[in-house]
mmCIF file of C-alpha atoms in Angstrom:
data_model
loop_
_atom_site.group_PDB
_atom_site.id
_atom_site.type_symbol
_atom_site.label_atom_id
_atom_site.label_comp_id
_atom_site.label_asym_id
_atom_site.label_seq_id
_atom_site.Cartn_x
_atom_site.Cartn_y
_atom_site.Cartn_z
ATOM 1 C CA MET A 1 69.351 107.390 92.792
ATOM 2 C CA GLY A 2 70.986 108.190 89.467
ATOM 3 C CA ALA A 3 69.260 111.553 89.144
ATOM 4 C CA LEU A 4 71.165 113.069 92.071
ATOM 5 C CA LEU A 5 74.403 113.725 90.143
ATOM 6 C CA ASP A 6 73.214 113.310 86.557
ATOM 7 C CA GLY A 7 75.209 115.587 84.275
ATOM 8 C CA LYS A 8 77.902 116.213 86.877
ATOM 9 C CA LYS A 9 81.542 115.184 86.732
ATOM 10 C CA ALA A 10 83.745 113.999 89.563
ATOM 11 C CA LEU A 11 87.453 113.414 89.979
ATOM 12 C CA VAL A 12 88.745 110.910 92.520
ATOM 13 C CA THR A 13 92.444 110.467 93.277
ATOM 14 C CA GLY A 14 93.883 107.182 94.439
ATOM 15 C CA ALA A 15 90.945 105.542 92.700
ATOM 16 C CA GLY A 16 92.643 102.294 91.804
ATOM 17 C CA SER A 17 91.786 100.536 95.052
ATOM 18 C CA GLY A 18 90.476 100.912 98.586
ATOM 19 C CA ILE A 19 88.563 104.043 99.532
ATOM 20 C CA GLY A 20 89.121 105.725 96.168
ATOM 21 C CA ALA A 21 87.637 102.855 94.166
ATOM 22 C CA ALA A 22 84.701 102.579 96.579
ATOM 23 C CA VAL A 23 83.979 106.318 96.329
ATOM 24 C CA ALA A 24 84.209 106.205 92.524
ATOM 25 C CA ARG A 25 81.639 103.397 92.418
ATOM 26 C CA ARG A 26 79.372 105.300 94.811
ATOM 27 C CA LEU A 27 79.563 108.458 92.671
ATOM 28 C CA VAL A 28 78.596 106.453 89.589
ATOM 29 C CA ALA A 29 75.667 104.975 91.502
ATOM 30 C CA ASP A 30 74.412 108.542 91.946
ATOM 31 C CA GLY A 31 74.847 109.301 88.258
ATOM 32 C CA ALA A 32 78.195 111.130 88.079
ATOM 33 C CA ALA A 33 80.770 110.644 85.352
ATOM 34 C CA VAL A 34 84.035 109.957 87.170
ATOM 35 C CA TYR A 35 87.649 110.643 86.311
ATOM 36 C CA ALA A 36 89.459 107.895 88.232
ATOM 37 C CA VAL A 37 93.066 108.938 88.852
ATOM 38 C CA ASP A 38 95.791 106.583 90.039
ATOM 39 C CA ARG A 39 99.474 106.020 89.378
ATOM 40 C CA ASP A 40 98.737 102.344 88.606
ATOM 41 C CA PRO A 41 97.214 102.175 85.112
ATOM 42 C CA ASP A 42 96.115 98.558 85.463
ATOM 43 C CA ARG A 43 94.066 99.226 88.580
ATOM 44 C CA VAL A 44 92.109 102.169 87.164
ATOM 45 C CA ALA A 45 91.655 100.338 83.865
ATOM 46 C CA ALA A 46 90.133 97.426 85.780
ATOM 47 C CA LEU A 47 87.826 99.800 87.654
ATOM 48 C CA ALA A 48 86.716 101.411 84.389
ATOM 49 C CA ALA A 49 86.112 98.015 82.798
ATOM 50 C CA GLU A 50 83.706 97.012 85.551
ATOM 51 C CA THR A 51 82.097 100.393 86.243
ATOM 52 C CA PRO A 52 80.216 102.506 83.674
ATOM 53 C CA LEU A 53 80.891 106.257 83.465
ATOM 54 C CA VAL A 54 84.474 105.870 84.737
ATOM 55 C CA THR A 55 87.353 107.347 82.736
ATOM 56 C CA PRO A 56 90.737 106.005 83.908
ATOM 57 C CA LEU A 57 93.614 108.501 84.135
ATOM 58 C CA THR A 58 97.175 107.627 85.107
ATOM 59 C CA CYS A 59 99.073 110.239 87.104
ATOM 60 C CA ASP A 60 101.786 110.344 89.738
ATOM 61 C CA LEU A 61 100.328 113.039 91.968
ATOM 62 C CA SER A 62 103.689 113.765 93.566
ATOM 63 C CA ASP A 63 104.644 115.174 90.140
ATOM 64 C CA LEU A 64 102.999 118.583 90.439
ATOM 65 C CA ASP A 65 103.473 119.396 86.757
ATOM 66 C CA ALA A 66 101.478 116.269 85.891
ATOM 67 C CA VAL A 67 98.726 117.347 88.311
ATOM 68 C CA GLU A 68 98.271 120.521 86.266
ATOM 69 C CA GLU A 69 97.301 118.371 83.255
ATOM 70 C CA LEU A 70 94.332 116.705 84.977
ATOM 71 C CA PRO A 71 90.751 117.778 84.152
ATOM 72 C CA ALA A 72 89.538 120.902 85.935
ATOM 73 C CA ASP A 73 85.866 120.874 84.885
ATOM 74 C CA VAL A 74 84.695 118.800 87.844
ATOM 75 C CA ASP A 75 81.762 119.339 90.192
ATOM 76 C CA VAL A 76 82.875 116.886 92.887
ATOM 77 C CA LEU A 77 86.552 116.608 93.798
ATOM 78 C CA VAL A 78 87.660 113.803 96.094
ATOM 79 C CA ASN A 79 91.253 114.086 97.330
ATOM 80 C CA ASN A 80 92.043 110.595 98.503
ATOM 81 C CA ALA A 81 95.492 109.532 97.266
ATOM 82 C CA GLY A 82 98.068 108.897 99.932
ATOM 83 C CA ARG A 83 101.019 106.871 101.089
ATOM 84 C CA GLN A 84 102.620 106.045 104.389
ATOM 85 C CA HIS A 85 106.186 105.792 105.629
ATOM 86 C CA VAL A 86 107.044 104.718 109.157
ATOM 87 C CA SER A 87 110.344 105.919 110.589
ATOM 88 C CA ARG A 88 111.799 107.721 113.564
ATOM 89 C CA LEU A 89 112.176 111.467 112.997
ATOM 90 C CA GLU A 90 115.952 111.414 113.201
ATOM 91 C CA GLU A 91 116.060 108.672 110.553
ATOM 92 C CA PHE A 92 113.216 109.910 108.309
ATOM 93 C CA ASP A 93 114.347 110.203 104.693
ATOM 94 C CA THR A 94 114.032 113.842 103.650
ATOM 95 C CA GLU A 95 113.017 113.111 100.055
ATOM 96 C CA ILE A 96 110.288 110.714 101.203
ATOM 97 C CA PHE A 97 109.017 113.431 103.561
ATOM 98 C CA SER A 98 108.876 115.950 100.696
ATOM 99 C CA SER A 99 107.258 113.448 98.339
ATOM 100 C CA ILE A 100 104.501 112.652 100.848
ATOM 101 C CA LEU A 101 103.721 116.343 101.332
ATOM 102 C CA ARG A 102 103.607 116.877 97.557
ATOM 103 C CA LEU A 103 101.269 113.925 97.137
ATOM 104 C CA MET A 104 98.972 114.508 100.103
ATOM 105 C CA LEU A 105 98.929 118.294 100.537
ATOM 106 C CA GLU A 106 100.322 120.139 97.541
ATOM 107 C CA SER A 107 98.479 118.084 94.914
ATOM 108 C CA PRO A 108 95.106 118.542 96.709
ATOM 109 C CA PHE A 109 95.836 122.291 96.799
ATOM 110 C CA ARG A 110 96.553 122.286 93.073
ATOM 111 C CA LEU A 111 93.439 120.263 92.268
ATOM 112 C CA ILE A 112 91.227 122.480 94.419
ATOM 113 C CA ARG A 113 92.757 125.578 92.858
ATOM 114 C CA ARG A 114 92.089 124.230 89.365
ATOM 115 C CA SER A 115 88.541 123.039 90.108
ATOM 116 C CA LEU A 116 87.134 126.054 91.937
ATOM 117 C CA PRO A 117 86.630 128.324 88.883
ATOM 118 C CA HIS A 118 84.348 125.712 87.278
ATOM 119 C CA MET A 119 82.501 125.119 90.548
ATOM 120 C CA TYR A 120 82.073 128.865 91.083
ATOM 121 C CA THR A 121 80.686 129.298 87.561
ATOM 122 C CA GLN A 122 78.183 126.494 88.167
ATOM 123 C CA GLY A 123 77.251 127.847 91.593
ATOM 124 C CA TRP A 124 77.683 124.371 93.047
ATOM 125 C CA GLY A 125 80.630 122.213 94.024
ATOM 126 C CA ARG A 126 81.753 119.633 96.539
ATOM 127 C CA VAL A 127 85.334 119.201 97.739
ATOM 128 C CA ILE A 128 85.775 116.063 99.814
ATOM 129 C CA ASN A 129 89.151 115.439 101.409
ATOM 130 C CA ILE A 130 89.834 111.965 102.724
ATOM 131 C CA SER A 131 91.823 112.871 105.805
ATOM 132 C CA SER A 132 92.333 110.532 108.735
ATOM 133 C CA ALA A 133 92.119 110.271 112.475
ATOM 134 C CA HIS A 134 95.745 111.360 112.070
ATOM 135 C CA GLY A 135 94.455 114.674 110.768
ATOM 136 C CA LEU A 136 93.199 115.257 114.316
ATOM 137 C CA ARG A 137 95.635 113.192 116.378
ATOM 138 C CA ALA A 138 99.322 112.325 116.100
ATOM 139 C CA SER A 139 101.170 109.044 116.343
ATOM 140 C CA PRO A 140 104.913 108.490 116.606
ATOM 141 C CA TYR A 141 106.981 107.487 113.565
ATOM 142 C CA LYS A 142 104.541 109.066 111.064
ATOM 143 C CA SER A 143 105.800 112.636 110.860
ATOM 144 C CA ALA A 144 105.153 113.142 107.138
ATOM 145 C CA TYR A 145 101.702 111.551 107.099
ATOM 146 C CA VAL A 146 100.529 113.406 110.203
ATOM 147 C CA SER A 147 101.929 116.695 108.905
ATOM 148 C CA ALA A 148 100.220 116.255 105.539
ATOM 149 C CA LYS A 149 96.856 115.331 107.049
ATOM 150 C CA HIS A 150 96.941 118.233 109.512
ATOM 151 C CA GLY A 151 97.728 120.537 106.600
ATOM 152 C CA LEU A 152 94.866 119.065 104.567
ATOM 153 C CA GLU A 153 92.490 119.877 107.425
ATOM 154 C CA GLY A 154 93.505 123.545 107.270
ATOM 155 C CA LEU A 155 93.305 123.662 103.484
ATOM 156 C CA SER A 156 89.819 122.175 103.602
ATOM 157 C CA LYS A 157 88.603 124.796 106.067
ATOM 158 C CA VAL A 158 90.006 127.688 104.017
ATOM 159 C CA THR A 159 88.299 126.220 100.926
ATOM 160 C CA ALA A 160 85.039 126.060 102.858
ATOM 161 C CA LEU A 161 85.247 129.710 103.887
ATOM 162 C CA GLU A 162 86.161 130.988 100.437
ATOM 163 C CA GLY A 163 83.723 128.747 98.600
ATOM 164 C CA ALA A 164 80.661 129.354 100.748
ATOM 165 C CA GLU A 165 79.307 132.318 98.802
ATOM 166 C CA HIS A 166 79.672 130.338 95.568
ATOM 167 C CA GLY A 167 77.718 127.263 96.649
ATOM 168 C CA VAL A 168 80.864 125.206 97.206
ATOM 169 C CA THR A 169 81.365 123.094 100.308
ATOM 170 C CA SER A 170 84.593 121.538 101.553
ATOM 171 C CA ASN A 171 84.944 118.889 104.221
ATOM 172 C CA CYS A 172 87.259 116.221 105.570
ATOM 173 C CA ILE A 173 86.400 112.628 106.348
ATOM 174 C CA ASN A 174 88.502 111.233 109.186
ATOM 175 C CA PRO A 175 88.505 107.450 109.323
ATOM 176 C CA ALA A 176 90.591 105.275 111.560
ATOM 177 C CA TYR A 177 92.279 102.306 109.891
ATOM 178 C CA VAL A 178 90.469 101.207 106.726
ATOM 179 C CA ARG A 179 91.043 97.835 105.112
ATOM 180 C CA THR A 180 93.101 99.114 102.156
ATOM 181 C CA PRO A 181 96.438 98.279 100.489
ATOM 182 C CA LEU A 182 97.919 101.339 102.244
ATOM 183 C CA VAL A 183 97.018 99.943 105.657
ATOM 184 C CA GLU A 184 98.231 96.474 104.729
ATOM 185 C CA ALA A 185 101.610 97.954 103.783
ATOM 186 C CA GLN A 186 101.628 99.996 106.982
ATOM 187 C CA ILE A 187 101.052 96.879 109.054
ATOM 188 C CA ALA A 188 104.168 95.337 107.516
ATOM 189 C CA ASP A 189 106.179 98.552 108.111
ATOM 190 C CA GLN A 190 105.099 98.746 111.747
ATOM 191 C CA ALA A 191 105.949 95.085 112.272
ATOM 192 C CA ARG A 192 109.478 95.698 110.989
ATOM 193 C CA THR A 193 109.893 98.925 112.987
ATOM 194 C CA HIS A 194 108.745 97.420 116.286
ATOM 195 C CA GLY A 195 110.015 93.863 115.782
ATOM 196 C CA ILE A 196 106.600 92.292 116.346
ATOM 197 C CA SER A 197 104.165 90.216 114.289
ATOM 198 C CA GLU A 198 101.602 91.767 111.964
ATOM 199 C CA ASP A 199 98.752 90.444 114.136
ATOM 200 C CA GLU A 200 100.293 92.216 117.124
ATOM 201 C CA VAL A 201 100.510 95.455 115.100
ATOM 202 C CA ILE A 202 96.756 95.373 114.479
ATOM 203 C CA GLU A 203 95.863 94.454 118.064
ATOM 204 C CA LYS A 204 98.464 96.358 120.095
ATOM 205 C CA ILE A 205 99.150 99.446 117.959
ATOM 206 C CA MET A 206 96.443 100.159 115.386
ATOM 207 C CA LEU A 207 93.342 99.313 117.379
ATOM 208 C CA THR A 208 94.589 100.328 120.832
ATOM 209 C CA PRO A 209 93.068 103.863 120.699
ATOM 210 C CA VAL A 210 89.903 102.656 118.917
ATOM 211 C CA ALA A 211 86.841 101.777 120.999
ATOM 212 C CA ARG A 212 85.291 99.684 118.199
ATOM 213 C CA LYS A 213 87.941 97.029 117.629
ATOM 214 C CA ARG A 214 87.581 96.527 113.880
ATOM 215 C CA LEU A 215 89.007 97.735 110.603
ATOM 216 C CA ILE A 216 86.676 99.935 108.558
ATOM 217 C CA GLU A 217 85.562 98.701 105.146
ATOM 218 C CA PRO A 218 86.097 101.076 102.171
ATOM 219 C CA ALA A 219 82.388 101.003 101.296
ATOM 220 C CA GLU A 220 81.574 102.505 104.711
ATOM 221 C CA THR A 221 83.750 105.530 103.983
ATOM 222 C CA ALA A 222 82.179 105.844 100.519
ATOM 223 C CA GLU A 223 78.725 106.001 102.109
ATOM 224 C CA LEU A 224 79.862 108.795 104.419
ATOM 225 C CA ALA A 225 81.300 110.647 101.423
ATOM 226 C CA ALA A 226 77.919 110.348 99.699
ATOM 227 C CA VAL A 227 76.365 112.392 102.507
ATOM 228 C CA LEU A 228 78.665 115.255 101.487
ATOM 229 C CA TRP A 229 77.278 115.463 97.946
ATOM 230 C CA GLY A 230 73.732 114.429 98.849
ATOM 231 C CA PRO A 231 70.591 116.258 99.976
ATOM 232 C CA ALA A 232 71.933 116.918 103.490
ATOM 233 C CA SER A 233 75.133 118.549 102.215
ATOM 234 C CA PRO A 234 74.444 122.262 101.512
ATOM 235 C CA SER A 235 75.279 123.463 105.034
ATOM 236 C CA ILE A 236 77.856 120.826 105.936
ATOM 237 C CA THR A 237 81.108 122.649 105.273
ATOM 238 C CA GLY A 238 84.401 123.240 107.028
ATOM 239 C CA ALA A 239 83.768 120.058 108.988
ATOM 240 C CA SER A 240 85.881 117.054 109.914
ATOM 241 C CA LEU A 241 83.587 114.037 110.016
ATOM 242 C CA THR A 242 85.089 111.315 112.167
ATOM 243 C CA GLN A 243 84.652 107.651 111.317
ATOM 244 C CA ASP A 244 87.195 106.466 113.820
ATOM 245 C CA GLY A 245 85.461 104.003 116.102
ATOM 246 C CA GLY A 246 85.752 106.403 119.025
ATOM 247 C CA TRP A 247 89.473 107.172 118.655
ATOM 248 C CA THR A 248 89.062 110.939 119.002
ATOM 249 C CA ALA A 249 86.532 110.570 121.813
ATOM 250 C CA ARG A 250 89.491 109.997 124.149
#
């Protein structure tokens, strides 16, 4: 397996836990050297300590100047970092809205922009954007998150069209709720917003539109990401690959 990405470098954002950490481990399993980026230095240091070929980098991706200091010589870019804030539109904090868009849309744009020249020179590159079912569907009280994910979908498609002649593909992965710290925090936020228990949030809100009534494990999303840098990947581009338990089938 290691030969697949031997000699290639990857950068994964939000790599300190959840999907990002799982994708970083999966990249290493295929031989890539991985820059693991997270705002929590302890989490990425722990990942690097347990996983060979991982270089931990600390960065607040909502600081766009800091994004410009990250490595650009990467062959696989995985835009995964995100946050959630649950609030009614008329009460939504404007700075939180702007911060979420910087983190989840502007920083992926900057990272793609910085990485493409290297990918074009190599004649090969993979941009993988961890979107969401909310990149294809909306839910109330999540205006910033839904806006950012819908924007990421468009950015990914433009990257696919421009990168095609250079051997670069760009795709989104669209999971439903994954068992991550982000989702755990969201459960607590939803419980406060709706005045219900956390168990009721999972059953009555999160899993209501999902046919398969289960949370997704991060390793499942990492395996789907591996398809997008693997042997089947050259003509998979501009796509949104759902992993949503049937949510968008409705």
